[in-house]
XYZ file of C-alpha atoms in Angstrom:
391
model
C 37.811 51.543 -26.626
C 34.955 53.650 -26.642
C 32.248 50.832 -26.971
C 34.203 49.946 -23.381
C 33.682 53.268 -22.434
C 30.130 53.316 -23.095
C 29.286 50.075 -21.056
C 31.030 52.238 -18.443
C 28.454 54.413 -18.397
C 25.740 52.730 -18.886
C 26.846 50.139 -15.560
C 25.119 53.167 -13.083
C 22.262 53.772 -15.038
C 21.469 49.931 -14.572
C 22.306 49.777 -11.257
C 19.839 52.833 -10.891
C 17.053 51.211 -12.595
C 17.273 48.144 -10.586
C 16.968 49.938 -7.401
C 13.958 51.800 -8.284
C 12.389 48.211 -9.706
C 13.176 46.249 -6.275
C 11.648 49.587 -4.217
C 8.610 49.204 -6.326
C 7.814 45.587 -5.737
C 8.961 46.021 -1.907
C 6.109 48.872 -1.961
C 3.604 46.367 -3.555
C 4.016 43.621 -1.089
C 4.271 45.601 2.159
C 0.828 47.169 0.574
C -0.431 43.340 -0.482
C 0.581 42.438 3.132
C -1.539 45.172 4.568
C -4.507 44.276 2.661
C -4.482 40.691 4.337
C -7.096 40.111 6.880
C -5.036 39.803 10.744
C -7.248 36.388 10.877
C -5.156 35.515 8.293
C -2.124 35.596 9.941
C -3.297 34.051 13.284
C -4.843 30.901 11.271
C -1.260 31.015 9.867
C 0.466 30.731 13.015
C -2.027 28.154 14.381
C -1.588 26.209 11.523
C 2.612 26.297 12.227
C 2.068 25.376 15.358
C 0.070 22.481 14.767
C -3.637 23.815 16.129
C -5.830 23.035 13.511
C -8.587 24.217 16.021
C -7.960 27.232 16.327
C -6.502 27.742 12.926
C -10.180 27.227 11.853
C -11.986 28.976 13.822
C -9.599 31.868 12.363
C -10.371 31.165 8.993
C -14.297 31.055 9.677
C -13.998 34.441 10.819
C -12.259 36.121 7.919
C -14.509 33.924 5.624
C -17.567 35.774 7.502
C -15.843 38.867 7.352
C -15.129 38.299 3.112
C -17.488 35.516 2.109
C -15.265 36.299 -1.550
C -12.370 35.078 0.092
C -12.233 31.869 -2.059
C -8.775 30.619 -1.015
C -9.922 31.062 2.456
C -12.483 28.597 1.416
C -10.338 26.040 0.174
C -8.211 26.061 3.050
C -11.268 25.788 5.420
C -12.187 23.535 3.750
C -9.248 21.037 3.497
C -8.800 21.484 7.439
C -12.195 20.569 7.772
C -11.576 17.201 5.526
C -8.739 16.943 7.265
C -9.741 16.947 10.938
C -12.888 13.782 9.491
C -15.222 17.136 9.382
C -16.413 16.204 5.738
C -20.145 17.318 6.445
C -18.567 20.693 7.198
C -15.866 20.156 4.247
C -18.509 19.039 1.809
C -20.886 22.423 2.342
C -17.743 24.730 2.475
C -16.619 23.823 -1.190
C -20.513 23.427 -2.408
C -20.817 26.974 -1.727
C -17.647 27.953 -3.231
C -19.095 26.006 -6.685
C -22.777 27.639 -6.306
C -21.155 31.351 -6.503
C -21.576 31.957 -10.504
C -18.380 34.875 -10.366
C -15.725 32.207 -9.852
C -13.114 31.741 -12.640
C -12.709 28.334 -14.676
C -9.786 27.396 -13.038
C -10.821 27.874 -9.171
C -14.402 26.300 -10.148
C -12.000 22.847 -11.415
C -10.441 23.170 -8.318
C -13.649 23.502 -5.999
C -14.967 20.279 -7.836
C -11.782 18.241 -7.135
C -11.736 18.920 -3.243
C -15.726 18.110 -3.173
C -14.463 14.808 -4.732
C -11.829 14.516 -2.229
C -14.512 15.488 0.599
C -16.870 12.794 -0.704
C -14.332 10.129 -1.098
C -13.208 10.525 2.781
C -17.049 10.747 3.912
C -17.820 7.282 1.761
C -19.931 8.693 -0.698
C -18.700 6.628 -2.992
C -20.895 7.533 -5.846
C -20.593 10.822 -5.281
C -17.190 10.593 -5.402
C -17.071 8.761 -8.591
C -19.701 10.931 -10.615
C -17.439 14.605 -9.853
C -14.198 12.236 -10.246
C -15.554 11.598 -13.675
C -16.268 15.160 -14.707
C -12.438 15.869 -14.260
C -10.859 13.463 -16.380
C -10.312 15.866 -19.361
C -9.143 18.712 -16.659
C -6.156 19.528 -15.062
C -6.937 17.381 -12.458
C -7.079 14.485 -14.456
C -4.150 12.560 -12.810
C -5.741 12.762 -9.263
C -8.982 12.328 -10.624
C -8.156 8.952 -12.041
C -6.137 7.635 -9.491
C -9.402 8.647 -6.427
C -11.137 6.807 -9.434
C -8.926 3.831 -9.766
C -8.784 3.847 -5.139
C -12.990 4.000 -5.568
C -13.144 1.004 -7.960
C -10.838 -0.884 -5.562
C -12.676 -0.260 -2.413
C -15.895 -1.688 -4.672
C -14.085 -4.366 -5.604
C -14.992 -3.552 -9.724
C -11.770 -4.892 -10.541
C -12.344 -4.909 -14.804
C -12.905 -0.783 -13.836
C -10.216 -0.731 -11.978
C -8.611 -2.177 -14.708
C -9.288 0.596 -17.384
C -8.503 2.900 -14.694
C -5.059 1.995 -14.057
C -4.205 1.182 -17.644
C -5.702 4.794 -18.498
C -3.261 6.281 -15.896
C -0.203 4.604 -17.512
C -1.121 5.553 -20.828
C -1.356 9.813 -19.379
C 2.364 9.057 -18.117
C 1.255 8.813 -14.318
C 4.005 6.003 -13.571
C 3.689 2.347 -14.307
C 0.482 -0.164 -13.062
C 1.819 -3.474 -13.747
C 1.879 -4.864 -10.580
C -1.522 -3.332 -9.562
C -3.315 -4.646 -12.751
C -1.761 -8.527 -12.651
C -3.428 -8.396 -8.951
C -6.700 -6.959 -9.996
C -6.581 -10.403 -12.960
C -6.343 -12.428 -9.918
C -8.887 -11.435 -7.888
C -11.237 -11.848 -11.279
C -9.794 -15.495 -11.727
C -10.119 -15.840 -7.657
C -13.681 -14.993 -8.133
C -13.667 -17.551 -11.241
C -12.342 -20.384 -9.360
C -15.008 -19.867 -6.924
C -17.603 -20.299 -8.864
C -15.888 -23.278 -10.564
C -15.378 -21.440 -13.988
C -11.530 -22.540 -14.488
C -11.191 -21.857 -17.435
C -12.379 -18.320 -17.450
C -9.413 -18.432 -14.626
C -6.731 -19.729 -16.481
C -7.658 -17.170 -19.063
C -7.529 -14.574 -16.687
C -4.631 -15.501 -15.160
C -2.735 -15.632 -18.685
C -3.388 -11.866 -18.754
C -2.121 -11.266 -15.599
C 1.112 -12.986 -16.531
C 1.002 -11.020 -19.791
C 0.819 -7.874 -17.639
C 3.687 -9.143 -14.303
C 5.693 -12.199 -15.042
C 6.757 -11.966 -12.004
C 3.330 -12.344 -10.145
C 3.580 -15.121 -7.819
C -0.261 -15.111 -7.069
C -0.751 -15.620 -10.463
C 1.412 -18.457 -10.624
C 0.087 -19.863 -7.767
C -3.702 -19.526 -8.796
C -3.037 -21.367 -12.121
C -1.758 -24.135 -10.359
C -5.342 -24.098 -7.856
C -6.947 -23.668 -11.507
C -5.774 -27.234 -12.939
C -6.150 -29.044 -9.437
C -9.387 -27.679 -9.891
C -9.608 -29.747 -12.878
C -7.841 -33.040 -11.573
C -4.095 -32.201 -13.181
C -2.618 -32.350 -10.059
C 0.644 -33.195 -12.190
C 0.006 -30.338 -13.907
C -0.462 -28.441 -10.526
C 2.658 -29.580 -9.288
C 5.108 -28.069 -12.673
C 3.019 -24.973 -11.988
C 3.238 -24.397 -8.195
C 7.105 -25.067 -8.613
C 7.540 -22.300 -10.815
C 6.873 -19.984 -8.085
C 10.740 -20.942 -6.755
C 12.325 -19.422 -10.143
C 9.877 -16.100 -9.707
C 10.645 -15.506 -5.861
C 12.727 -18.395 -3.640
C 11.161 -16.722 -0.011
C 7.555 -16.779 -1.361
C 8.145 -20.765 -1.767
C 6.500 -20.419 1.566
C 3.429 -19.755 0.710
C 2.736 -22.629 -1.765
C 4.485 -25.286 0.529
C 1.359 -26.427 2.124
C 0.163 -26.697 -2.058
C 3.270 -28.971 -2.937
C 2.903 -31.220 -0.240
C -0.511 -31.673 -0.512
C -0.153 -32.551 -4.212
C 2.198 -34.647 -3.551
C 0.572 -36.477 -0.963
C -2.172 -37.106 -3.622
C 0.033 -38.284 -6.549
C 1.605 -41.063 -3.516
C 5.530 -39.629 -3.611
C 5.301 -37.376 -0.597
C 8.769 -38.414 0.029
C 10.295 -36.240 -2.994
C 7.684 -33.421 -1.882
C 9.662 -33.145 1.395
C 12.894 -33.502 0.015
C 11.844 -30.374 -2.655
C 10.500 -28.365 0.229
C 13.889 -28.866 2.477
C 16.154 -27.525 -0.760
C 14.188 -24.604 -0.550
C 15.274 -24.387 3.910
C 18.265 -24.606 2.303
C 18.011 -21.605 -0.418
C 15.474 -19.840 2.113
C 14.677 -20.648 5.472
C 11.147 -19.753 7.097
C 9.098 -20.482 9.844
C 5.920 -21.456 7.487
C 8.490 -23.610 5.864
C 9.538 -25.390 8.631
C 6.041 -26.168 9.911
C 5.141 -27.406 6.566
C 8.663 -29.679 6.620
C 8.458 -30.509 10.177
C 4.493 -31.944 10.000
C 5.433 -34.000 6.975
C 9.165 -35.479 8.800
C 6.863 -37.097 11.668
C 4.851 -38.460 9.303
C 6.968 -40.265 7.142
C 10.182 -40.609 9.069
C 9.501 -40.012 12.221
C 10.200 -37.869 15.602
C 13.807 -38.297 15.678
C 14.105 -37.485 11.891
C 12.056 -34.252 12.718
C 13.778 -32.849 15.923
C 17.062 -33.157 14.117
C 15.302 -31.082 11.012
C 14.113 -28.415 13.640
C 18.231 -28.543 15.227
C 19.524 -27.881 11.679
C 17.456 -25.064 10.728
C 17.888 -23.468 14.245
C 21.627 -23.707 14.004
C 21.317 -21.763 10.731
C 18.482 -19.400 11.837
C 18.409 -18.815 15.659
C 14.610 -17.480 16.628
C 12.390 -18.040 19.131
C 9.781 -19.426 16.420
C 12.430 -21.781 15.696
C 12.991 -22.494 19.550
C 9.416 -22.894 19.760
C 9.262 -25.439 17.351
C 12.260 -27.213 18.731
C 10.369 -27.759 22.251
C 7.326 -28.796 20.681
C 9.343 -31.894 19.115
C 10.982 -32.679 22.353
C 7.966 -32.969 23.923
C 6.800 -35.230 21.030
C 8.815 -38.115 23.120
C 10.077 -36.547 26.331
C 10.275 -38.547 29.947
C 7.488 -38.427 32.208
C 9.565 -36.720 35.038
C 10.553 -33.575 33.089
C 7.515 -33.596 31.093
C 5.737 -30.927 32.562
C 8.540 -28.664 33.231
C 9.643 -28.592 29.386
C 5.284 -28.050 28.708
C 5.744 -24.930 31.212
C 8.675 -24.036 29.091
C 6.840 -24.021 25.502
C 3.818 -22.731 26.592
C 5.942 -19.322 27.841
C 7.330 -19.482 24.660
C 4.974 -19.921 22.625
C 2.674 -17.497 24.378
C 5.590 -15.043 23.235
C 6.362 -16.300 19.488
C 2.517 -15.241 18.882
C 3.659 -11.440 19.250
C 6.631 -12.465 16.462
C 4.525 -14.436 14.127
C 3.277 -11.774 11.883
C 3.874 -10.487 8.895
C 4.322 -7.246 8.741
C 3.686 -4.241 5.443
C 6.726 -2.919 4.531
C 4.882 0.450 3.809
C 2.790 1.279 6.796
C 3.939 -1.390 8.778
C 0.642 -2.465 9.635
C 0.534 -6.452 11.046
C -1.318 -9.161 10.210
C -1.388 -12.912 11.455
C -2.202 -13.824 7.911
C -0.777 -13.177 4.547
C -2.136 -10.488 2.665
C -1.602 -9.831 -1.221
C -2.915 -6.415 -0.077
C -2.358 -4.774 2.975
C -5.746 -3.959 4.723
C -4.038 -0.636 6.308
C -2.731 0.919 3.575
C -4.249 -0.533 0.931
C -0.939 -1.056 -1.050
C -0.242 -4.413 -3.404
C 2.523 -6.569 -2.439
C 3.908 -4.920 0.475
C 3.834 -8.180 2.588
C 7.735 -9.985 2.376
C 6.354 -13.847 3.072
C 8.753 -13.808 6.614
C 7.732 -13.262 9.790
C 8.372 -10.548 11.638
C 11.294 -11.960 13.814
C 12.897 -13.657 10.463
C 12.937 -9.988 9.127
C 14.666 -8.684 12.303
C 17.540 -11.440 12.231
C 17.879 -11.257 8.572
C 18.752 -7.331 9.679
């Protein structure tokens, strides 16, 4: 009972000391508050209210007013980077790293945003040389990954290599994906210069790192056609069905070609219409449909186009349809069905792109990566309109 009593007592004295600890640190920031610079407020607001203008000119003055201010700096700074001011952006954190009071930490920070302000000006090598100097820092995370964007954009794809693999090792998430693709533009290069066999090797590593890589797969099989196996070609190229049935698309023209050359281009069309089947696509279909009129005729490939438009109605399909009927269609309405595909087809050219699934930027090609974002694989191998009716 009395121990109860005690914590009776003691319940006010607690409350008591409470109140006089919340009135202190009230005091302190209402005083902290005061001390602020009324710039700082007005860049504030500016900044809320999405004038980055004004918000700047703002922060210039309280900088002029306390050239100490160094978070002032930084934030001057990253406006000025932001708004494509990186002349400005570049000199504001230079003269934050020349001032010999600053503390460790802030003088890290000051060389990261230079890096930052020389990666968006270009300077690549500037940009790599300070990126370097923070590896063992901090800001060795971001510094790596600016390092492993800078190797990309220079297309030093064995650096961008060790870059990526040194970011998965420091726990920054996983590369795999990234670091197959870099393989394959090495073995790309390779297979330029007729070196397949540096290629396949190359390409062996990049299956090590993604099984799942359809470039890869698809490179090997360029790799031994390279080196007359079109057999050889063939086994490969067909793999890319069991890694991703949709991207069958994109090595249709490959098949068919091969085998074309081998002499049974029969069983290459009759391969590429299971995969309509499993996956329909406009590529596909013009692949199919060219290879049809060859070997079995018109007819054979009007009633192809029919089918697939049954089971996929778009205008790339319609488009297709009309160019078949006007394969073999009477003089007298002739002209009238032309007028009809040409509107068509005039419209279908707005549809046939592909489309990046991250910044939606569109492309009449097919791009491993996208040129707006810069991202790996982000390009399904549909068309835009195929997308929108899968949806």
């Amino acid at each position: 009972m009395e121990f109860e009593i005690w914590w009776l007592l003691g319940i006010p004295v607690f409350f008591a000391l409470g109140w006089i600890a919340a009135r202190v640190d009230i005091k302190q920031l209402v005083s902290e508050s005061r001390s602020l610079p009324r710039g700082y407020f007005k860049g504030l607001n500016f900044l809320l209210n999405e004038q980055p203008d004004k918000a700047i000119d703002a922060f210039i003055e309280i900088v002029k007013l306390d050239p100490e201010t160094a978070d002032m700096h930084f934030a001057l700074g990253n406006l000025f980077r932001r708004r494509g001011e990186t002349e400005r952006a570049i000199r504001v954190h230079q003269n934050l790293l020349s001032r010999p009071d600053l503390p460790i930490e802030q003088q890290v920070h000051a060389q990261y945003e230079l890096g930052m302000d020389y990666l968006k000006a270009g300077l690549l090598d500037r940009a790599e040389e300070t990126f370097n100097l923070l590896v063992d820092t901090q800001y060795g995370v971001q510094a790596r990954r600016a390092l492993l964007e800078i190797f990309q954009r220079e297309k030093e794809w064995r650096r961008a290599i060790a870059a990526a693999e040194g970011l998965m090792e420091s726990g920054a998430g996983a590369y795999h994906k990234e670091i197959a693709q870099f393989y394959c533009e090495l073995a790309q290069d390779a297979l330029v210069h007729m070196h397949s066999d540096e290629a396949k090797a190359l390409l062996d590593k990049a299956l090590q790192t993604d099984r799942k890589s359809v470039r890869a797969t698809m490179l090997c099989g360029d790799a031994l056609k390279a080196e007359g196996d079109i057999e050889g070609a063939l086994k490969t190229w067909r793999r890319v069905e069991q890694q991703s049935v949709p991207h069958a698309a994109l090595v249709a023209t490959r098949l068919m070609d091969g085998y074309r050359a081998v002499g049974r281009p029969q069983e290459g069309v009759n391969l590429l219409r299971s995969y309509l089947e499993e996956a329909s696509s406009i590529d596909l279909i013009e692949v199919v449909f060219k290879a049809v009129i060859e070997l079995n005729g018109v007819d054979a490939a009007k009633q192809l186009v029919v089918e697939e438009l049954r089971r996929n109605p778009t205008l790339l399909g319609l488009d297709k349809l009309l160019e078949a009927r006007l394969m073999d269609a009477p003089a007298n309405v002739w002209e009238e069905l032309s007028m009809v595909k040409n509107l068509v087809h005039g419209y279908t050219q707005k549809l046939a792109r592909y489309q990046c699934s991250h910044c939606g930027f569109k492309a009449r090609q097919y791009y491993w990566q996208c040129p707006g974002c810069s991202k790996w694989e982000t390009y399904p191998p549909r068309r835009t309109e195929e997308l929108n009716v899968m949806n």
